[in-house]
CSV table of C-alpha atoms in Angstrom, one decimal:
chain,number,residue,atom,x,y,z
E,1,UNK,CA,65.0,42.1,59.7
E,2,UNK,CA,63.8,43.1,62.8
E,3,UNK,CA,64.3,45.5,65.8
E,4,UNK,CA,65.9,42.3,67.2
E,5,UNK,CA,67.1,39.3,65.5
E,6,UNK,CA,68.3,35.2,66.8
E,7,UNK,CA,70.2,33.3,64.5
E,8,UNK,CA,71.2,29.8,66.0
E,9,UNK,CA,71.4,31.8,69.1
E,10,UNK,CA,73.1,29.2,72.0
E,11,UNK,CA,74.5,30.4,75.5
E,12,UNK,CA,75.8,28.2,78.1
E,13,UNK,CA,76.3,28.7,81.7
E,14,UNK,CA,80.4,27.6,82.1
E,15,UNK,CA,81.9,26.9,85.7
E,16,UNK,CA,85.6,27.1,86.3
E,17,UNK,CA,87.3,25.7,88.9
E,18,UNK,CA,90.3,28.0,90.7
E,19,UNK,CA,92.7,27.0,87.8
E,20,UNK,CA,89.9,28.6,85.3
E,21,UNK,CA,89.3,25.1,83.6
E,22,UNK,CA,86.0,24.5,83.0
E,23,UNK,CA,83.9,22.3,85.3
E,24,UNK,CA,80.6,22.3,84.4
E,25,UNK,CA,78.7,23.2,81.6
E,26,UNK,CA,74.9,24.0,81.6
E,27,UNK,CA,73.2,24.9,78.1
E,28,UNK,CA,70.5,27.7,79.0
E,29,UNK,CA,69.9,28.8,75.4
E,30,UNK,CA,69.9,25.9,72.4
E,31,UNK,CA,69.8,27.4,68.9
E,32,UNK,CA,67.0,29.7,68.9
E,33,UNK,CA,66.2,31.8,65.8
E,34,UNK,CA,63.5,34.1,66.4
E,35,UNK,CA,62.8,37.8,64.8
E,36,UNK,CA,61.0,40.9,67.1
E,37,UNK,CA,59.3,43.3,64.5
E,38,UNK,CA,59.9,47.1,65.6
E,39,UNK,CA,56.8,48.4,67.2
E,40,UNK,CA,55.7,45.1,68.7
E,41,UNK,CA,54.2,43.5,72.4
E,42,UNK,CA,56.2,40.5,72.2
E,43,UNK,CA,55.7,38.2,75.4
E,44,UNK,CA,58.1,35.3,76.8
E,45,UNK,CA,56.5,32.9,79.1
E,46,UNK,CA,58.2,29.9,80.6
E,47,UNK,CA,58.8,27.9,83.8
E,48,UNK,CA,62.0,28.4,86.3
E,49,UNK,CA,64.6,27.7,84.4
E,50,UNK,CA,63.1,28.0,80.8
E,51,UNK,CA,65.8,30.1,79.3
E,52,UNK,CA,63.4,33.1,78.8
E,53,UNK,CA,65.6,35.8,81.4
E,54,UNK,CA,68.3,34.3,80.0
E,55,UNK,CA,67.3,35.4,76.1
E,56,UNK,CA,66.5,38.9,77.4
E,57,UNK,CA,69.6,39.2,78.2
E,58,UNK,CA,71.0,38.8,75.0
E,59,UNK,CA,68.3,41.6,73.9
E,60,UNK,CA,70.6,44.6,75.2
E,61,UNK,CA,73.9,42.5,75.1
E,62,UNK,CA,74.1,42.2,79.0
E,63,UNK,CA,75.3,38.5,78.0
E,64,UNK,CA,76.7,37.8,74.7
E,65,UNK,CA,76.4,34.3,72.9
E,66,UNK,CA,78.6,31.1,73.1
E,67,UNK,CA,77.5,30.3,69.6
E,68,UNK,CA,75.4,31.8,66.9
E,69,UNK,CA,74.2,35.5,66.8
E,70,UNK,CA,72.3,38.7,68.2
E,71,UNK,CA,71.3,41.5,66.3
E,72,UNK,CA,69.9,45.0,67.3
E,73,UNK,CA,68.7,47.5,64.7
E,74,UNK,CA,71.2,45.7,62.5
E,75,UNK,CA,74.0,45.9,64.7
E,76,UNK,CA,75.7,42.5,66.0
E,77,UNK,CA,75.8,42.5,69.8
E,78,UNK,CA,79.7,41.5,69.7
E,79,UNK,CA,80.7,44.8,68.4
E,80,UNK,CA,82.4,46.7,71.3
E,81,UNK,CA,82.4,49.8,69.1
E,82,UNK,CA,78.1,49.9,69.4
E,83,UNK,CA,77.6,48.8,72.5
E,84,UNK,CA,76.1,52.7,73.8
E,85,UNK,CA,74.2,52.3,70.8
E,86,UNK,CA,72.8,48.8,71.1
E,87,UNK,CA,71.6,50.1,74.7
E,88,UNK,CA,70.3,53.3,73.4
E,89,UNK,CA,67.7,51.1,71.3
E,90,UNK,CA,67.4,48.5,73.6
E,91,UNK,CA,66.6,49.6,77.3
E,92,UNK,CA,66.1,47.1,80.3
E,93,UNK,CA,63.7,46.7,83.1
E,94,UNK,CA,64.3,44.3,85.7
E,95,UNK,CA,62.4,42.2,88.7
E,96,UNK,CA,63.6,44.8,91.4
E,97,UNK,CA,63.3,48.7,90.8
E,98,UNK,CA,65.0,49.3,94.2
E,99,UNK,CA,68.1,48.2,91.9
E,100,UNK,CA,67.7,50.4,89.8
E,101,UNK,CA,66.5,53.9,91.1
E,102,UNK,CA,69.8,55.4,92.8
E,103,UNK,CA,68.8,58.8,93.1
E,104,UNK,CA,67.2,60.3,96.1
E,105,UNK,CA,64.4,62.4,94.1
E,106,UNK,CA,62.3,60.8,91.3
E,107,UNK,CA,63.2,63.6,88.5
E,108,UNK,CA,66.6,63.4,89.6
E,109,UNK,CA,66.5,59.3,88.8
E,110,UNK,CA,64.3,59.6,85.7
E,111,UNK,CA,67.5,62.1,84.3
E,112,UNK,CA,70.6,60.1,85.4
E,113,UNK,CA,70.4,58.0,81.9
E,114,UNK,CA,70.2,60.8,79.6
E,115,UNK,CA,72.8,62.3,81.9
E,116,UNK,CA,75.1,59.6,80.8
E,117,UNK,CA,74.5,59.9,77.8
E,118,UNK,CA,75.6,62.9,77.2
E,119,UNK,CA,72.3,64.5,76.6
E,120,UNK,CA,72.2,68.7,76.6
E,121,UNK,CA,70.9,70.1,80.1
E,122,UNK,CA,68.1,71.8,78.2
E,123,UNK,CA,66.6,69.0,76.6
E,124,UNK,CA,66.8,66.6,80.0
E,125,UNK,CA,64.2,68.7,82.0
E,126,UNK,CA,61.5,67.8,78.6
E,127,UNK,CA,62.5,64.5,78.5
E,128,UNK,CA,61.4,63.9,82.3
E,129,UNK,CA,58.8,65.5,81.6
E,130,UNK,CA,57.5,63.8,79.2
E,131,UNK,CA,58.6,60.4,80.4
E,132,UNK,CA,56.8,60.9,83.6
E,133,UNK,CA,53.7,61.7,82.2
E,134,UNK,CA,53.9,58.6,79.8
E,135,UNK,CA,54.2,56.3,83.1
E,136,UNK,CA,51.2,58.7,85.1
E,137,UNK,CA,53.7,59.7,88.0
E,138,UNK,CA,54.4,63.3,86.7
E,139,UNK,CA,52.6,64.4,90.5
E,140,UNK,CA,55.5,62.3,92.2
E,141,UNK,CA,58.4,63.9,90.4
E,142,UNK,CA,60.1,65.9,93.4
E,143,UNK,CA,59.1,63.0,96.0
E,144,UNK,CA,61.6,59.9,97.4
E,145,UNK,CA,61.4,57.2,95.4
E,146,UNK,CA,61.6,55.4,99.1
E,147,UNK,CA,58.2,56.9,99.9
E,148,UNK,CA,56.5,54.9,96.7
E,149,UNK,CA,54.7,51.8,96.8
E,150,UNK,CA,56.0,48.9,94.7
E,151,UNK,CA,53.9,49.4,91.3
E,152,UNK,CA,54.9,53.6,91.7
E,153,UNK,CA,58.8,52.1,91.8
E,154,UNK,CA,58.4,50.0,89.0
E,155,UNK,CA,56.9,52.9,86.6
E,156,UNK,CA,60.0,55.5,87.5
E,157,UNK,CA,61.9,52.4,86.9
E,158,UNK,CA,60.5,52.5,83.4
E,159,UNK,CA,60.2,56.2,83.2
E,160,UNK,CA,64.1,56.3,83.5
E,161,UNK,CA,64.2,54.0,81.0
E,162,UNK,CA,62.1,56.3,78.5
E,163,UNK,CA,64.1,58.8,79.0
E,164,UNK,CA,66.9,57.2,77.3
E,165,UNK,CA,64.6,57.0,74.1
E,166,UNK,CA,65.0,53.5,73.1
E,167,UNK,CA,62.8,51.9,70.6
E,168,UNK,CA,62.2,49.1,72.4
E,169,UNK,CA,62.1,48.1,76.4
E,170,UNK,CA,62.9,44.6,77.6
E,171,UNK,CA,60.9,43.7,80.8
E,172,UNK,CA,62.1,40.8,82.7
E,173,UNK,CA,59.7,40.0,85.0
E,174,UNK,CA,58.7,43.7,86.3
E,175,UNK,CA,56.0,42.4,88.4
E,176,UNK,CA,56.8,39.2,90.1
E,177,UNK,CA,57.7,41.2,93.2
E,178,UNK,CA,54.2,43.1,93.1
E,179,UNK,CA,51.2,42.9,94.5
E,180,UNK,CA,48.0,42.5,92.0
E,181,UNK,CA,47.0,45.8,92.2
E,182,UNK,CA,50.8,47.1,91.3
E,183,UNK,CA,50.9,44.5,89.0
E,184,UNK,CA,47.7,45.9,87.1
E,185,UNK,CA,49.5,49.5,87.1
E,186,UNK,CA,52.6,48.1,85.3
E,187,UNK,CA,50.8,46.2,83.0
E,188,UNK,CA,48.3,49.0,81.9
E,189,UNK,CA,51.2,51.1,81.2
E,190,UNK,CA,53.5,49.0,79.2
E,191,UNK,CA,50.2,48.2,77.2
E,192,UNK,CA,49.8,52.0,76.9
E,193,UNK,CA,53.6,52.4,75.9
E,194,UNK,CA,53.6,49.8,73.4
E,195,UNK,CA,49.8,51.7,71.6
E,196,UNK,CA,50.5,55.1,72.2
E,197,UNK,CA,54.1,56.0,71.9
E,198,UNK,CA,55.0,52.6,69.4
E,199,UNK,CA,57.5,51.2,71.8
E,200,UNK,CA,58.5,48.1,71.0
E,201,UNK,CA,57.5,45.5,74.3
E,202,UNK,CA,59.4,42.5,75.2
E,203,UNK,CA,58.1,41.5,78.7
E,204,UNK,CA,59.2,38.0,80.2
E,205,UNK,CA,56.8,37.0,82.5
E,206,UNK,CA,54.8,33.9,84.1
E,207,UNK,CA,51.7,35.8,85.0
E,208,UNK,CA,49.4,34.5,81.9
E,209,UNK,CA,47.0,37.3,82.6
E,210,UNK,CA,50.0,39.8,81.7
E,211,UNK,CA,49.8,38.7,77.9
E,212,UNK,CA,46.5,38.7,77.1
E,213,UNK,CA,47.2,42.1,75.1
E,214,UNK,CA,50.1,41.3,73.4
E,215,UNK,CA,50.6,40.6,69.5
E,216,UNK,CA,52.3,37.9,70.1
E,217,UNK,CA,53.2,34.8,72.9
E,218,UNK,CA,56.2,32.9,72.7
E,219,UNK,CA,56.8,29.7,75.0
E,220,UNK,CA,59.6,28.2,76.3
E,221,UNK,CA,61.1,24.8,77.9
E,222,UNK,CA,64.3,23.8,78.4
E,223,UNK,CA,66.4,26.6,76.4
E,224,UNK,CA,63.7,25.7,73.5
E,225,UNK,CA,61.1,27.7,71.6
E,226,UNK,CA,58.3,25.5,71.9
E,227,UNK,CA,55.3,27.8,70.8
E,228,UNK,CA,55.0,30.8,68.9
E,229,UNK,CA,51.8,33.0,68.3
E,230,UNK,CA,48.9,35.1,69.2
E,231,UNK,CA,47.7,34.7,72.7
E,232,UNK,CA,44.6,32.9,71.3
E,233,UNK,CA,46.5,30.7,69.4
E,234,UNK,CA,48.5,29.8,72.8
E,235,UNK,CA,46.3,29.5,74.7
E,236,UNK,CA,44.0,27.1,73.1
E,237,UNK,CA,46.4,24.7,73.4
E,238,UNK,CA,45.6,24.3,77.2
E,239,UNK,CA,46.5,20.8,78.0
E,240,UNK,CA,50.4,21.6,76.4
E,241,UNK,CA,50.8,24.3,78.0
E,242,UNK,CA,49.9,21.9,81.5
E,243,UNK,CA,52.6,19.5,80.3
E,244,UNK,CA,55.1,22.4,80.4
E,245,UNK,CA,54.0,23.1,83.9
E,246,UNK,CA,52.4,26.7,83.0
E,247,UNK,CA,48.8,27.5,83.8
E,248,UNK,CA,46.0,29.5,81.3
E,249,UNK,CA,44.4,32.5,82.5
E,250,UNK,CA,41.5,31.1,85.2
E,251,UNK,CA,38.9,32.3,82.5
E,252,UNK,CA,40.5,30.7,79.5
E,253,UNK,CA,41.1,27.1,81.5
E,254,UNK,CA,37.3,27.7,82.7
E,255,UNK,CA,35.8,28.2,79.3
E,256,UNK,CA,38.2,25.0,78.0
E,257,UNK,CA,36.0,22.9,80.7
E,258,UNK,CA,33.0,24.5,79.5
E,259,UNK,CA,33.8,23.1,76.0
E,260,UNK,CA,35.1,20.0,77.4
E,261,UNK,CA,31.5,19.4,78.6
E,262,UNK,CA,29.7,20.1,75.3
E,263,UNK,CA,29.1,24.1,75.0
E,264,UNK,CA,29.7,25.1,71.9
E,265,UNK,CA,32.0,28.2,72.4
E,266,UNK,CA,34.9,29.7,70.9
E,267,UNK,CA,38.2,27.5,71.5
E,268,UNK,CA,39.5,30.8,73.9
E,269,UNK,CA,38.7,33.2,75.9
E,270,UNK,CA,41.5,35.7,77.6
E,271,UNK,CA,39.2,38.1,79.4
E,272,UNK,CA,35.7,38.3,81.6
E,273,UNK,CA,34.0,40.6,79.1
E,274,UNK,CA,34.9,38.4,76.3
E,275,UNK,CA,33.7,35.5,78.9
E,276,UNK,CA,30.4,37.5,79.6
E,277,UNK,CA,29.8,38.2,76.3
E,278,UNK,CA,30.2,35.2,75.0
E,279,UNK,CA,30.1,32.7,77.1
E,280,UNK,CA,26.9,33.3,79.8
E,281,UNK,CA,24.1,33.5,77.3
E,282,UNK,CA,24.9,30.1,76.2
E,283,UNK,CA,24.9,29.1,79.6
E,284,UNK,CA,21.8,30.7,80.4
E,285,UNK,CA,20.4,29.4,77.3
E,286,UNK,CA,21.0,25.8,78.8
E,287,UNK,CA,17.9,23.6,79.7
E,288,UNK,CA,20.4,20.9,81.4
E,289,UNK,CA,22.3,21.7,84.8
E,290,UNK,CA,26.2,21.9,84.1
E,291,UNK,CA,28.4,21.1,86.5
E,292,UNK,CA,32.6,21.7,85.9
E,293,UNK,CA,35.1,20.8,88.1
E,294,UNK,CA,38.1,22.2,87.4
């Protein structure tokens, strides 16, 4: 098993009128079984309404499931008993860090979670430390967190979160309120994370570029898993990910049309030095004038 484990997982979205009888049902989640492996850069892609913030949820027992069940380092989310221990392993990072820095100094924020958990004074001041230089913001530990930009935010965000310890750090869409350049800082350092210090990753995104690193790419539609594998196995599949509405990084969908047309390239590319290296001397090598439209 796992760091974290789906068996028949289902959740559904109930509505209760003021008499608390149910209204409305909406199924956000339908039977997913799916296994994380500990020290893994999992990524969840999928349209509005997919399911995917939904199933990270369920990946520190912030929602529990209507039907079927969660594990966490072998411990069933239901359990009551574990729950400081489930989100000990499992930490969360969410869209907005301005809702989740509270403190008026960075260190200070980066040390409220292993404040509440009960952590010894001596040992807190090492594991800012330490979590701060992880993220690259050790230079920003005694500013306001209200004087950082965006991508700055995000890592304390995540720094706070290392500080805790957990094995493995959910990211539900860190970056969709960043700008590129902030979204390339987050990126590089959950990528750095995941090598370096064998965090588990677990970022839900709709950026395609974001999960060009990762080990592995999981799709979904509807509450549904409806691909599961490397980013090159993905993203080959260019025309299925269209029909679920969900775009290829520009270089992959640009090397697809270069196929398309008769060059005879690999069935992906994910990046411009793979595109450069690959790609342009059969291009140059052309005697013919190509012309793609995409």
């Amino acid at each position: 098993m796992g760091i974290i484990k789906f068996v028949k997982l289902i959740y559904d979205y109930v509505k209760r009128d003021e008499h608390n009888e149910i209204i409305e049902t909406n199924r956000a989640i339908n039977e997913i079984d799916l296994d994380i492996k500990a020290g893994d850069f999992v990524a969840v892609l999928g349209h509005n309404g997919s399911g995917k913030s939904t199933l990270a949820k369920h990946m520190n027992a912030i929602l529990l499931p209507t039907e079927g069940t969660v594990w966490v380092d072998n411990i069933v989310t239901t359990d009551e008993g574990k729950l400081l221990e489930i989100r000990k392993t499992v930490g969360m990072v969410f869209q907005n860090p301005d809702n989740q820095i509270i403190a008026n100094v960075v260190e200070e924020d980066v040390a409220f979670g292993p404040e509440n958990l009960g952590v010894e004074s001596a040992k807190i001041e090492d594991r800012v430390t330490k979590s701060l230089e992880a993220v690259n913001m050790l230079e920003y530990r005694n500013n306001s967190p209200n004087r950082l930009s965006g991508g700055q935010k995000q890592r304390v965000a995540i720094a706070g979160i290392m500080a805790m310890k957990p094995r493995c750090i959910v990211l539900d869409e860190p970056t969709a309120m960043l700008d590129p350049k902030a979204r390339k800082e987050v990126i590089d350092t959950i990528i750095r994370l995941n090598k370096e210090e064998n965090i588990s990753i677990v970022l839900i995104t709709h950026y395609m570029e974001e999960v060009i690193e990762a080990d592995r790419v999981i799709v979904m539609v509807e509450g549904n898993i409806v691909m599961d594998g490397t980013p090159k196995e993905v993203f080959k599949r260019v025309d299925e990910l269209k029909s679920y509405r969900l775009d290829v990084p520009q270089v992959t969908e640009l090397a697809h049309e270069l196929k398309e047309y008769g060059l005879d390239i690999d069935d992906t590319i994910l990046s411009i030095d793979e595109f450069v290296e690959k790609v342009v001397p059969k291009l140059q090598n052309r005697t013919d004038n190509l012309e793609v439209k995409l």
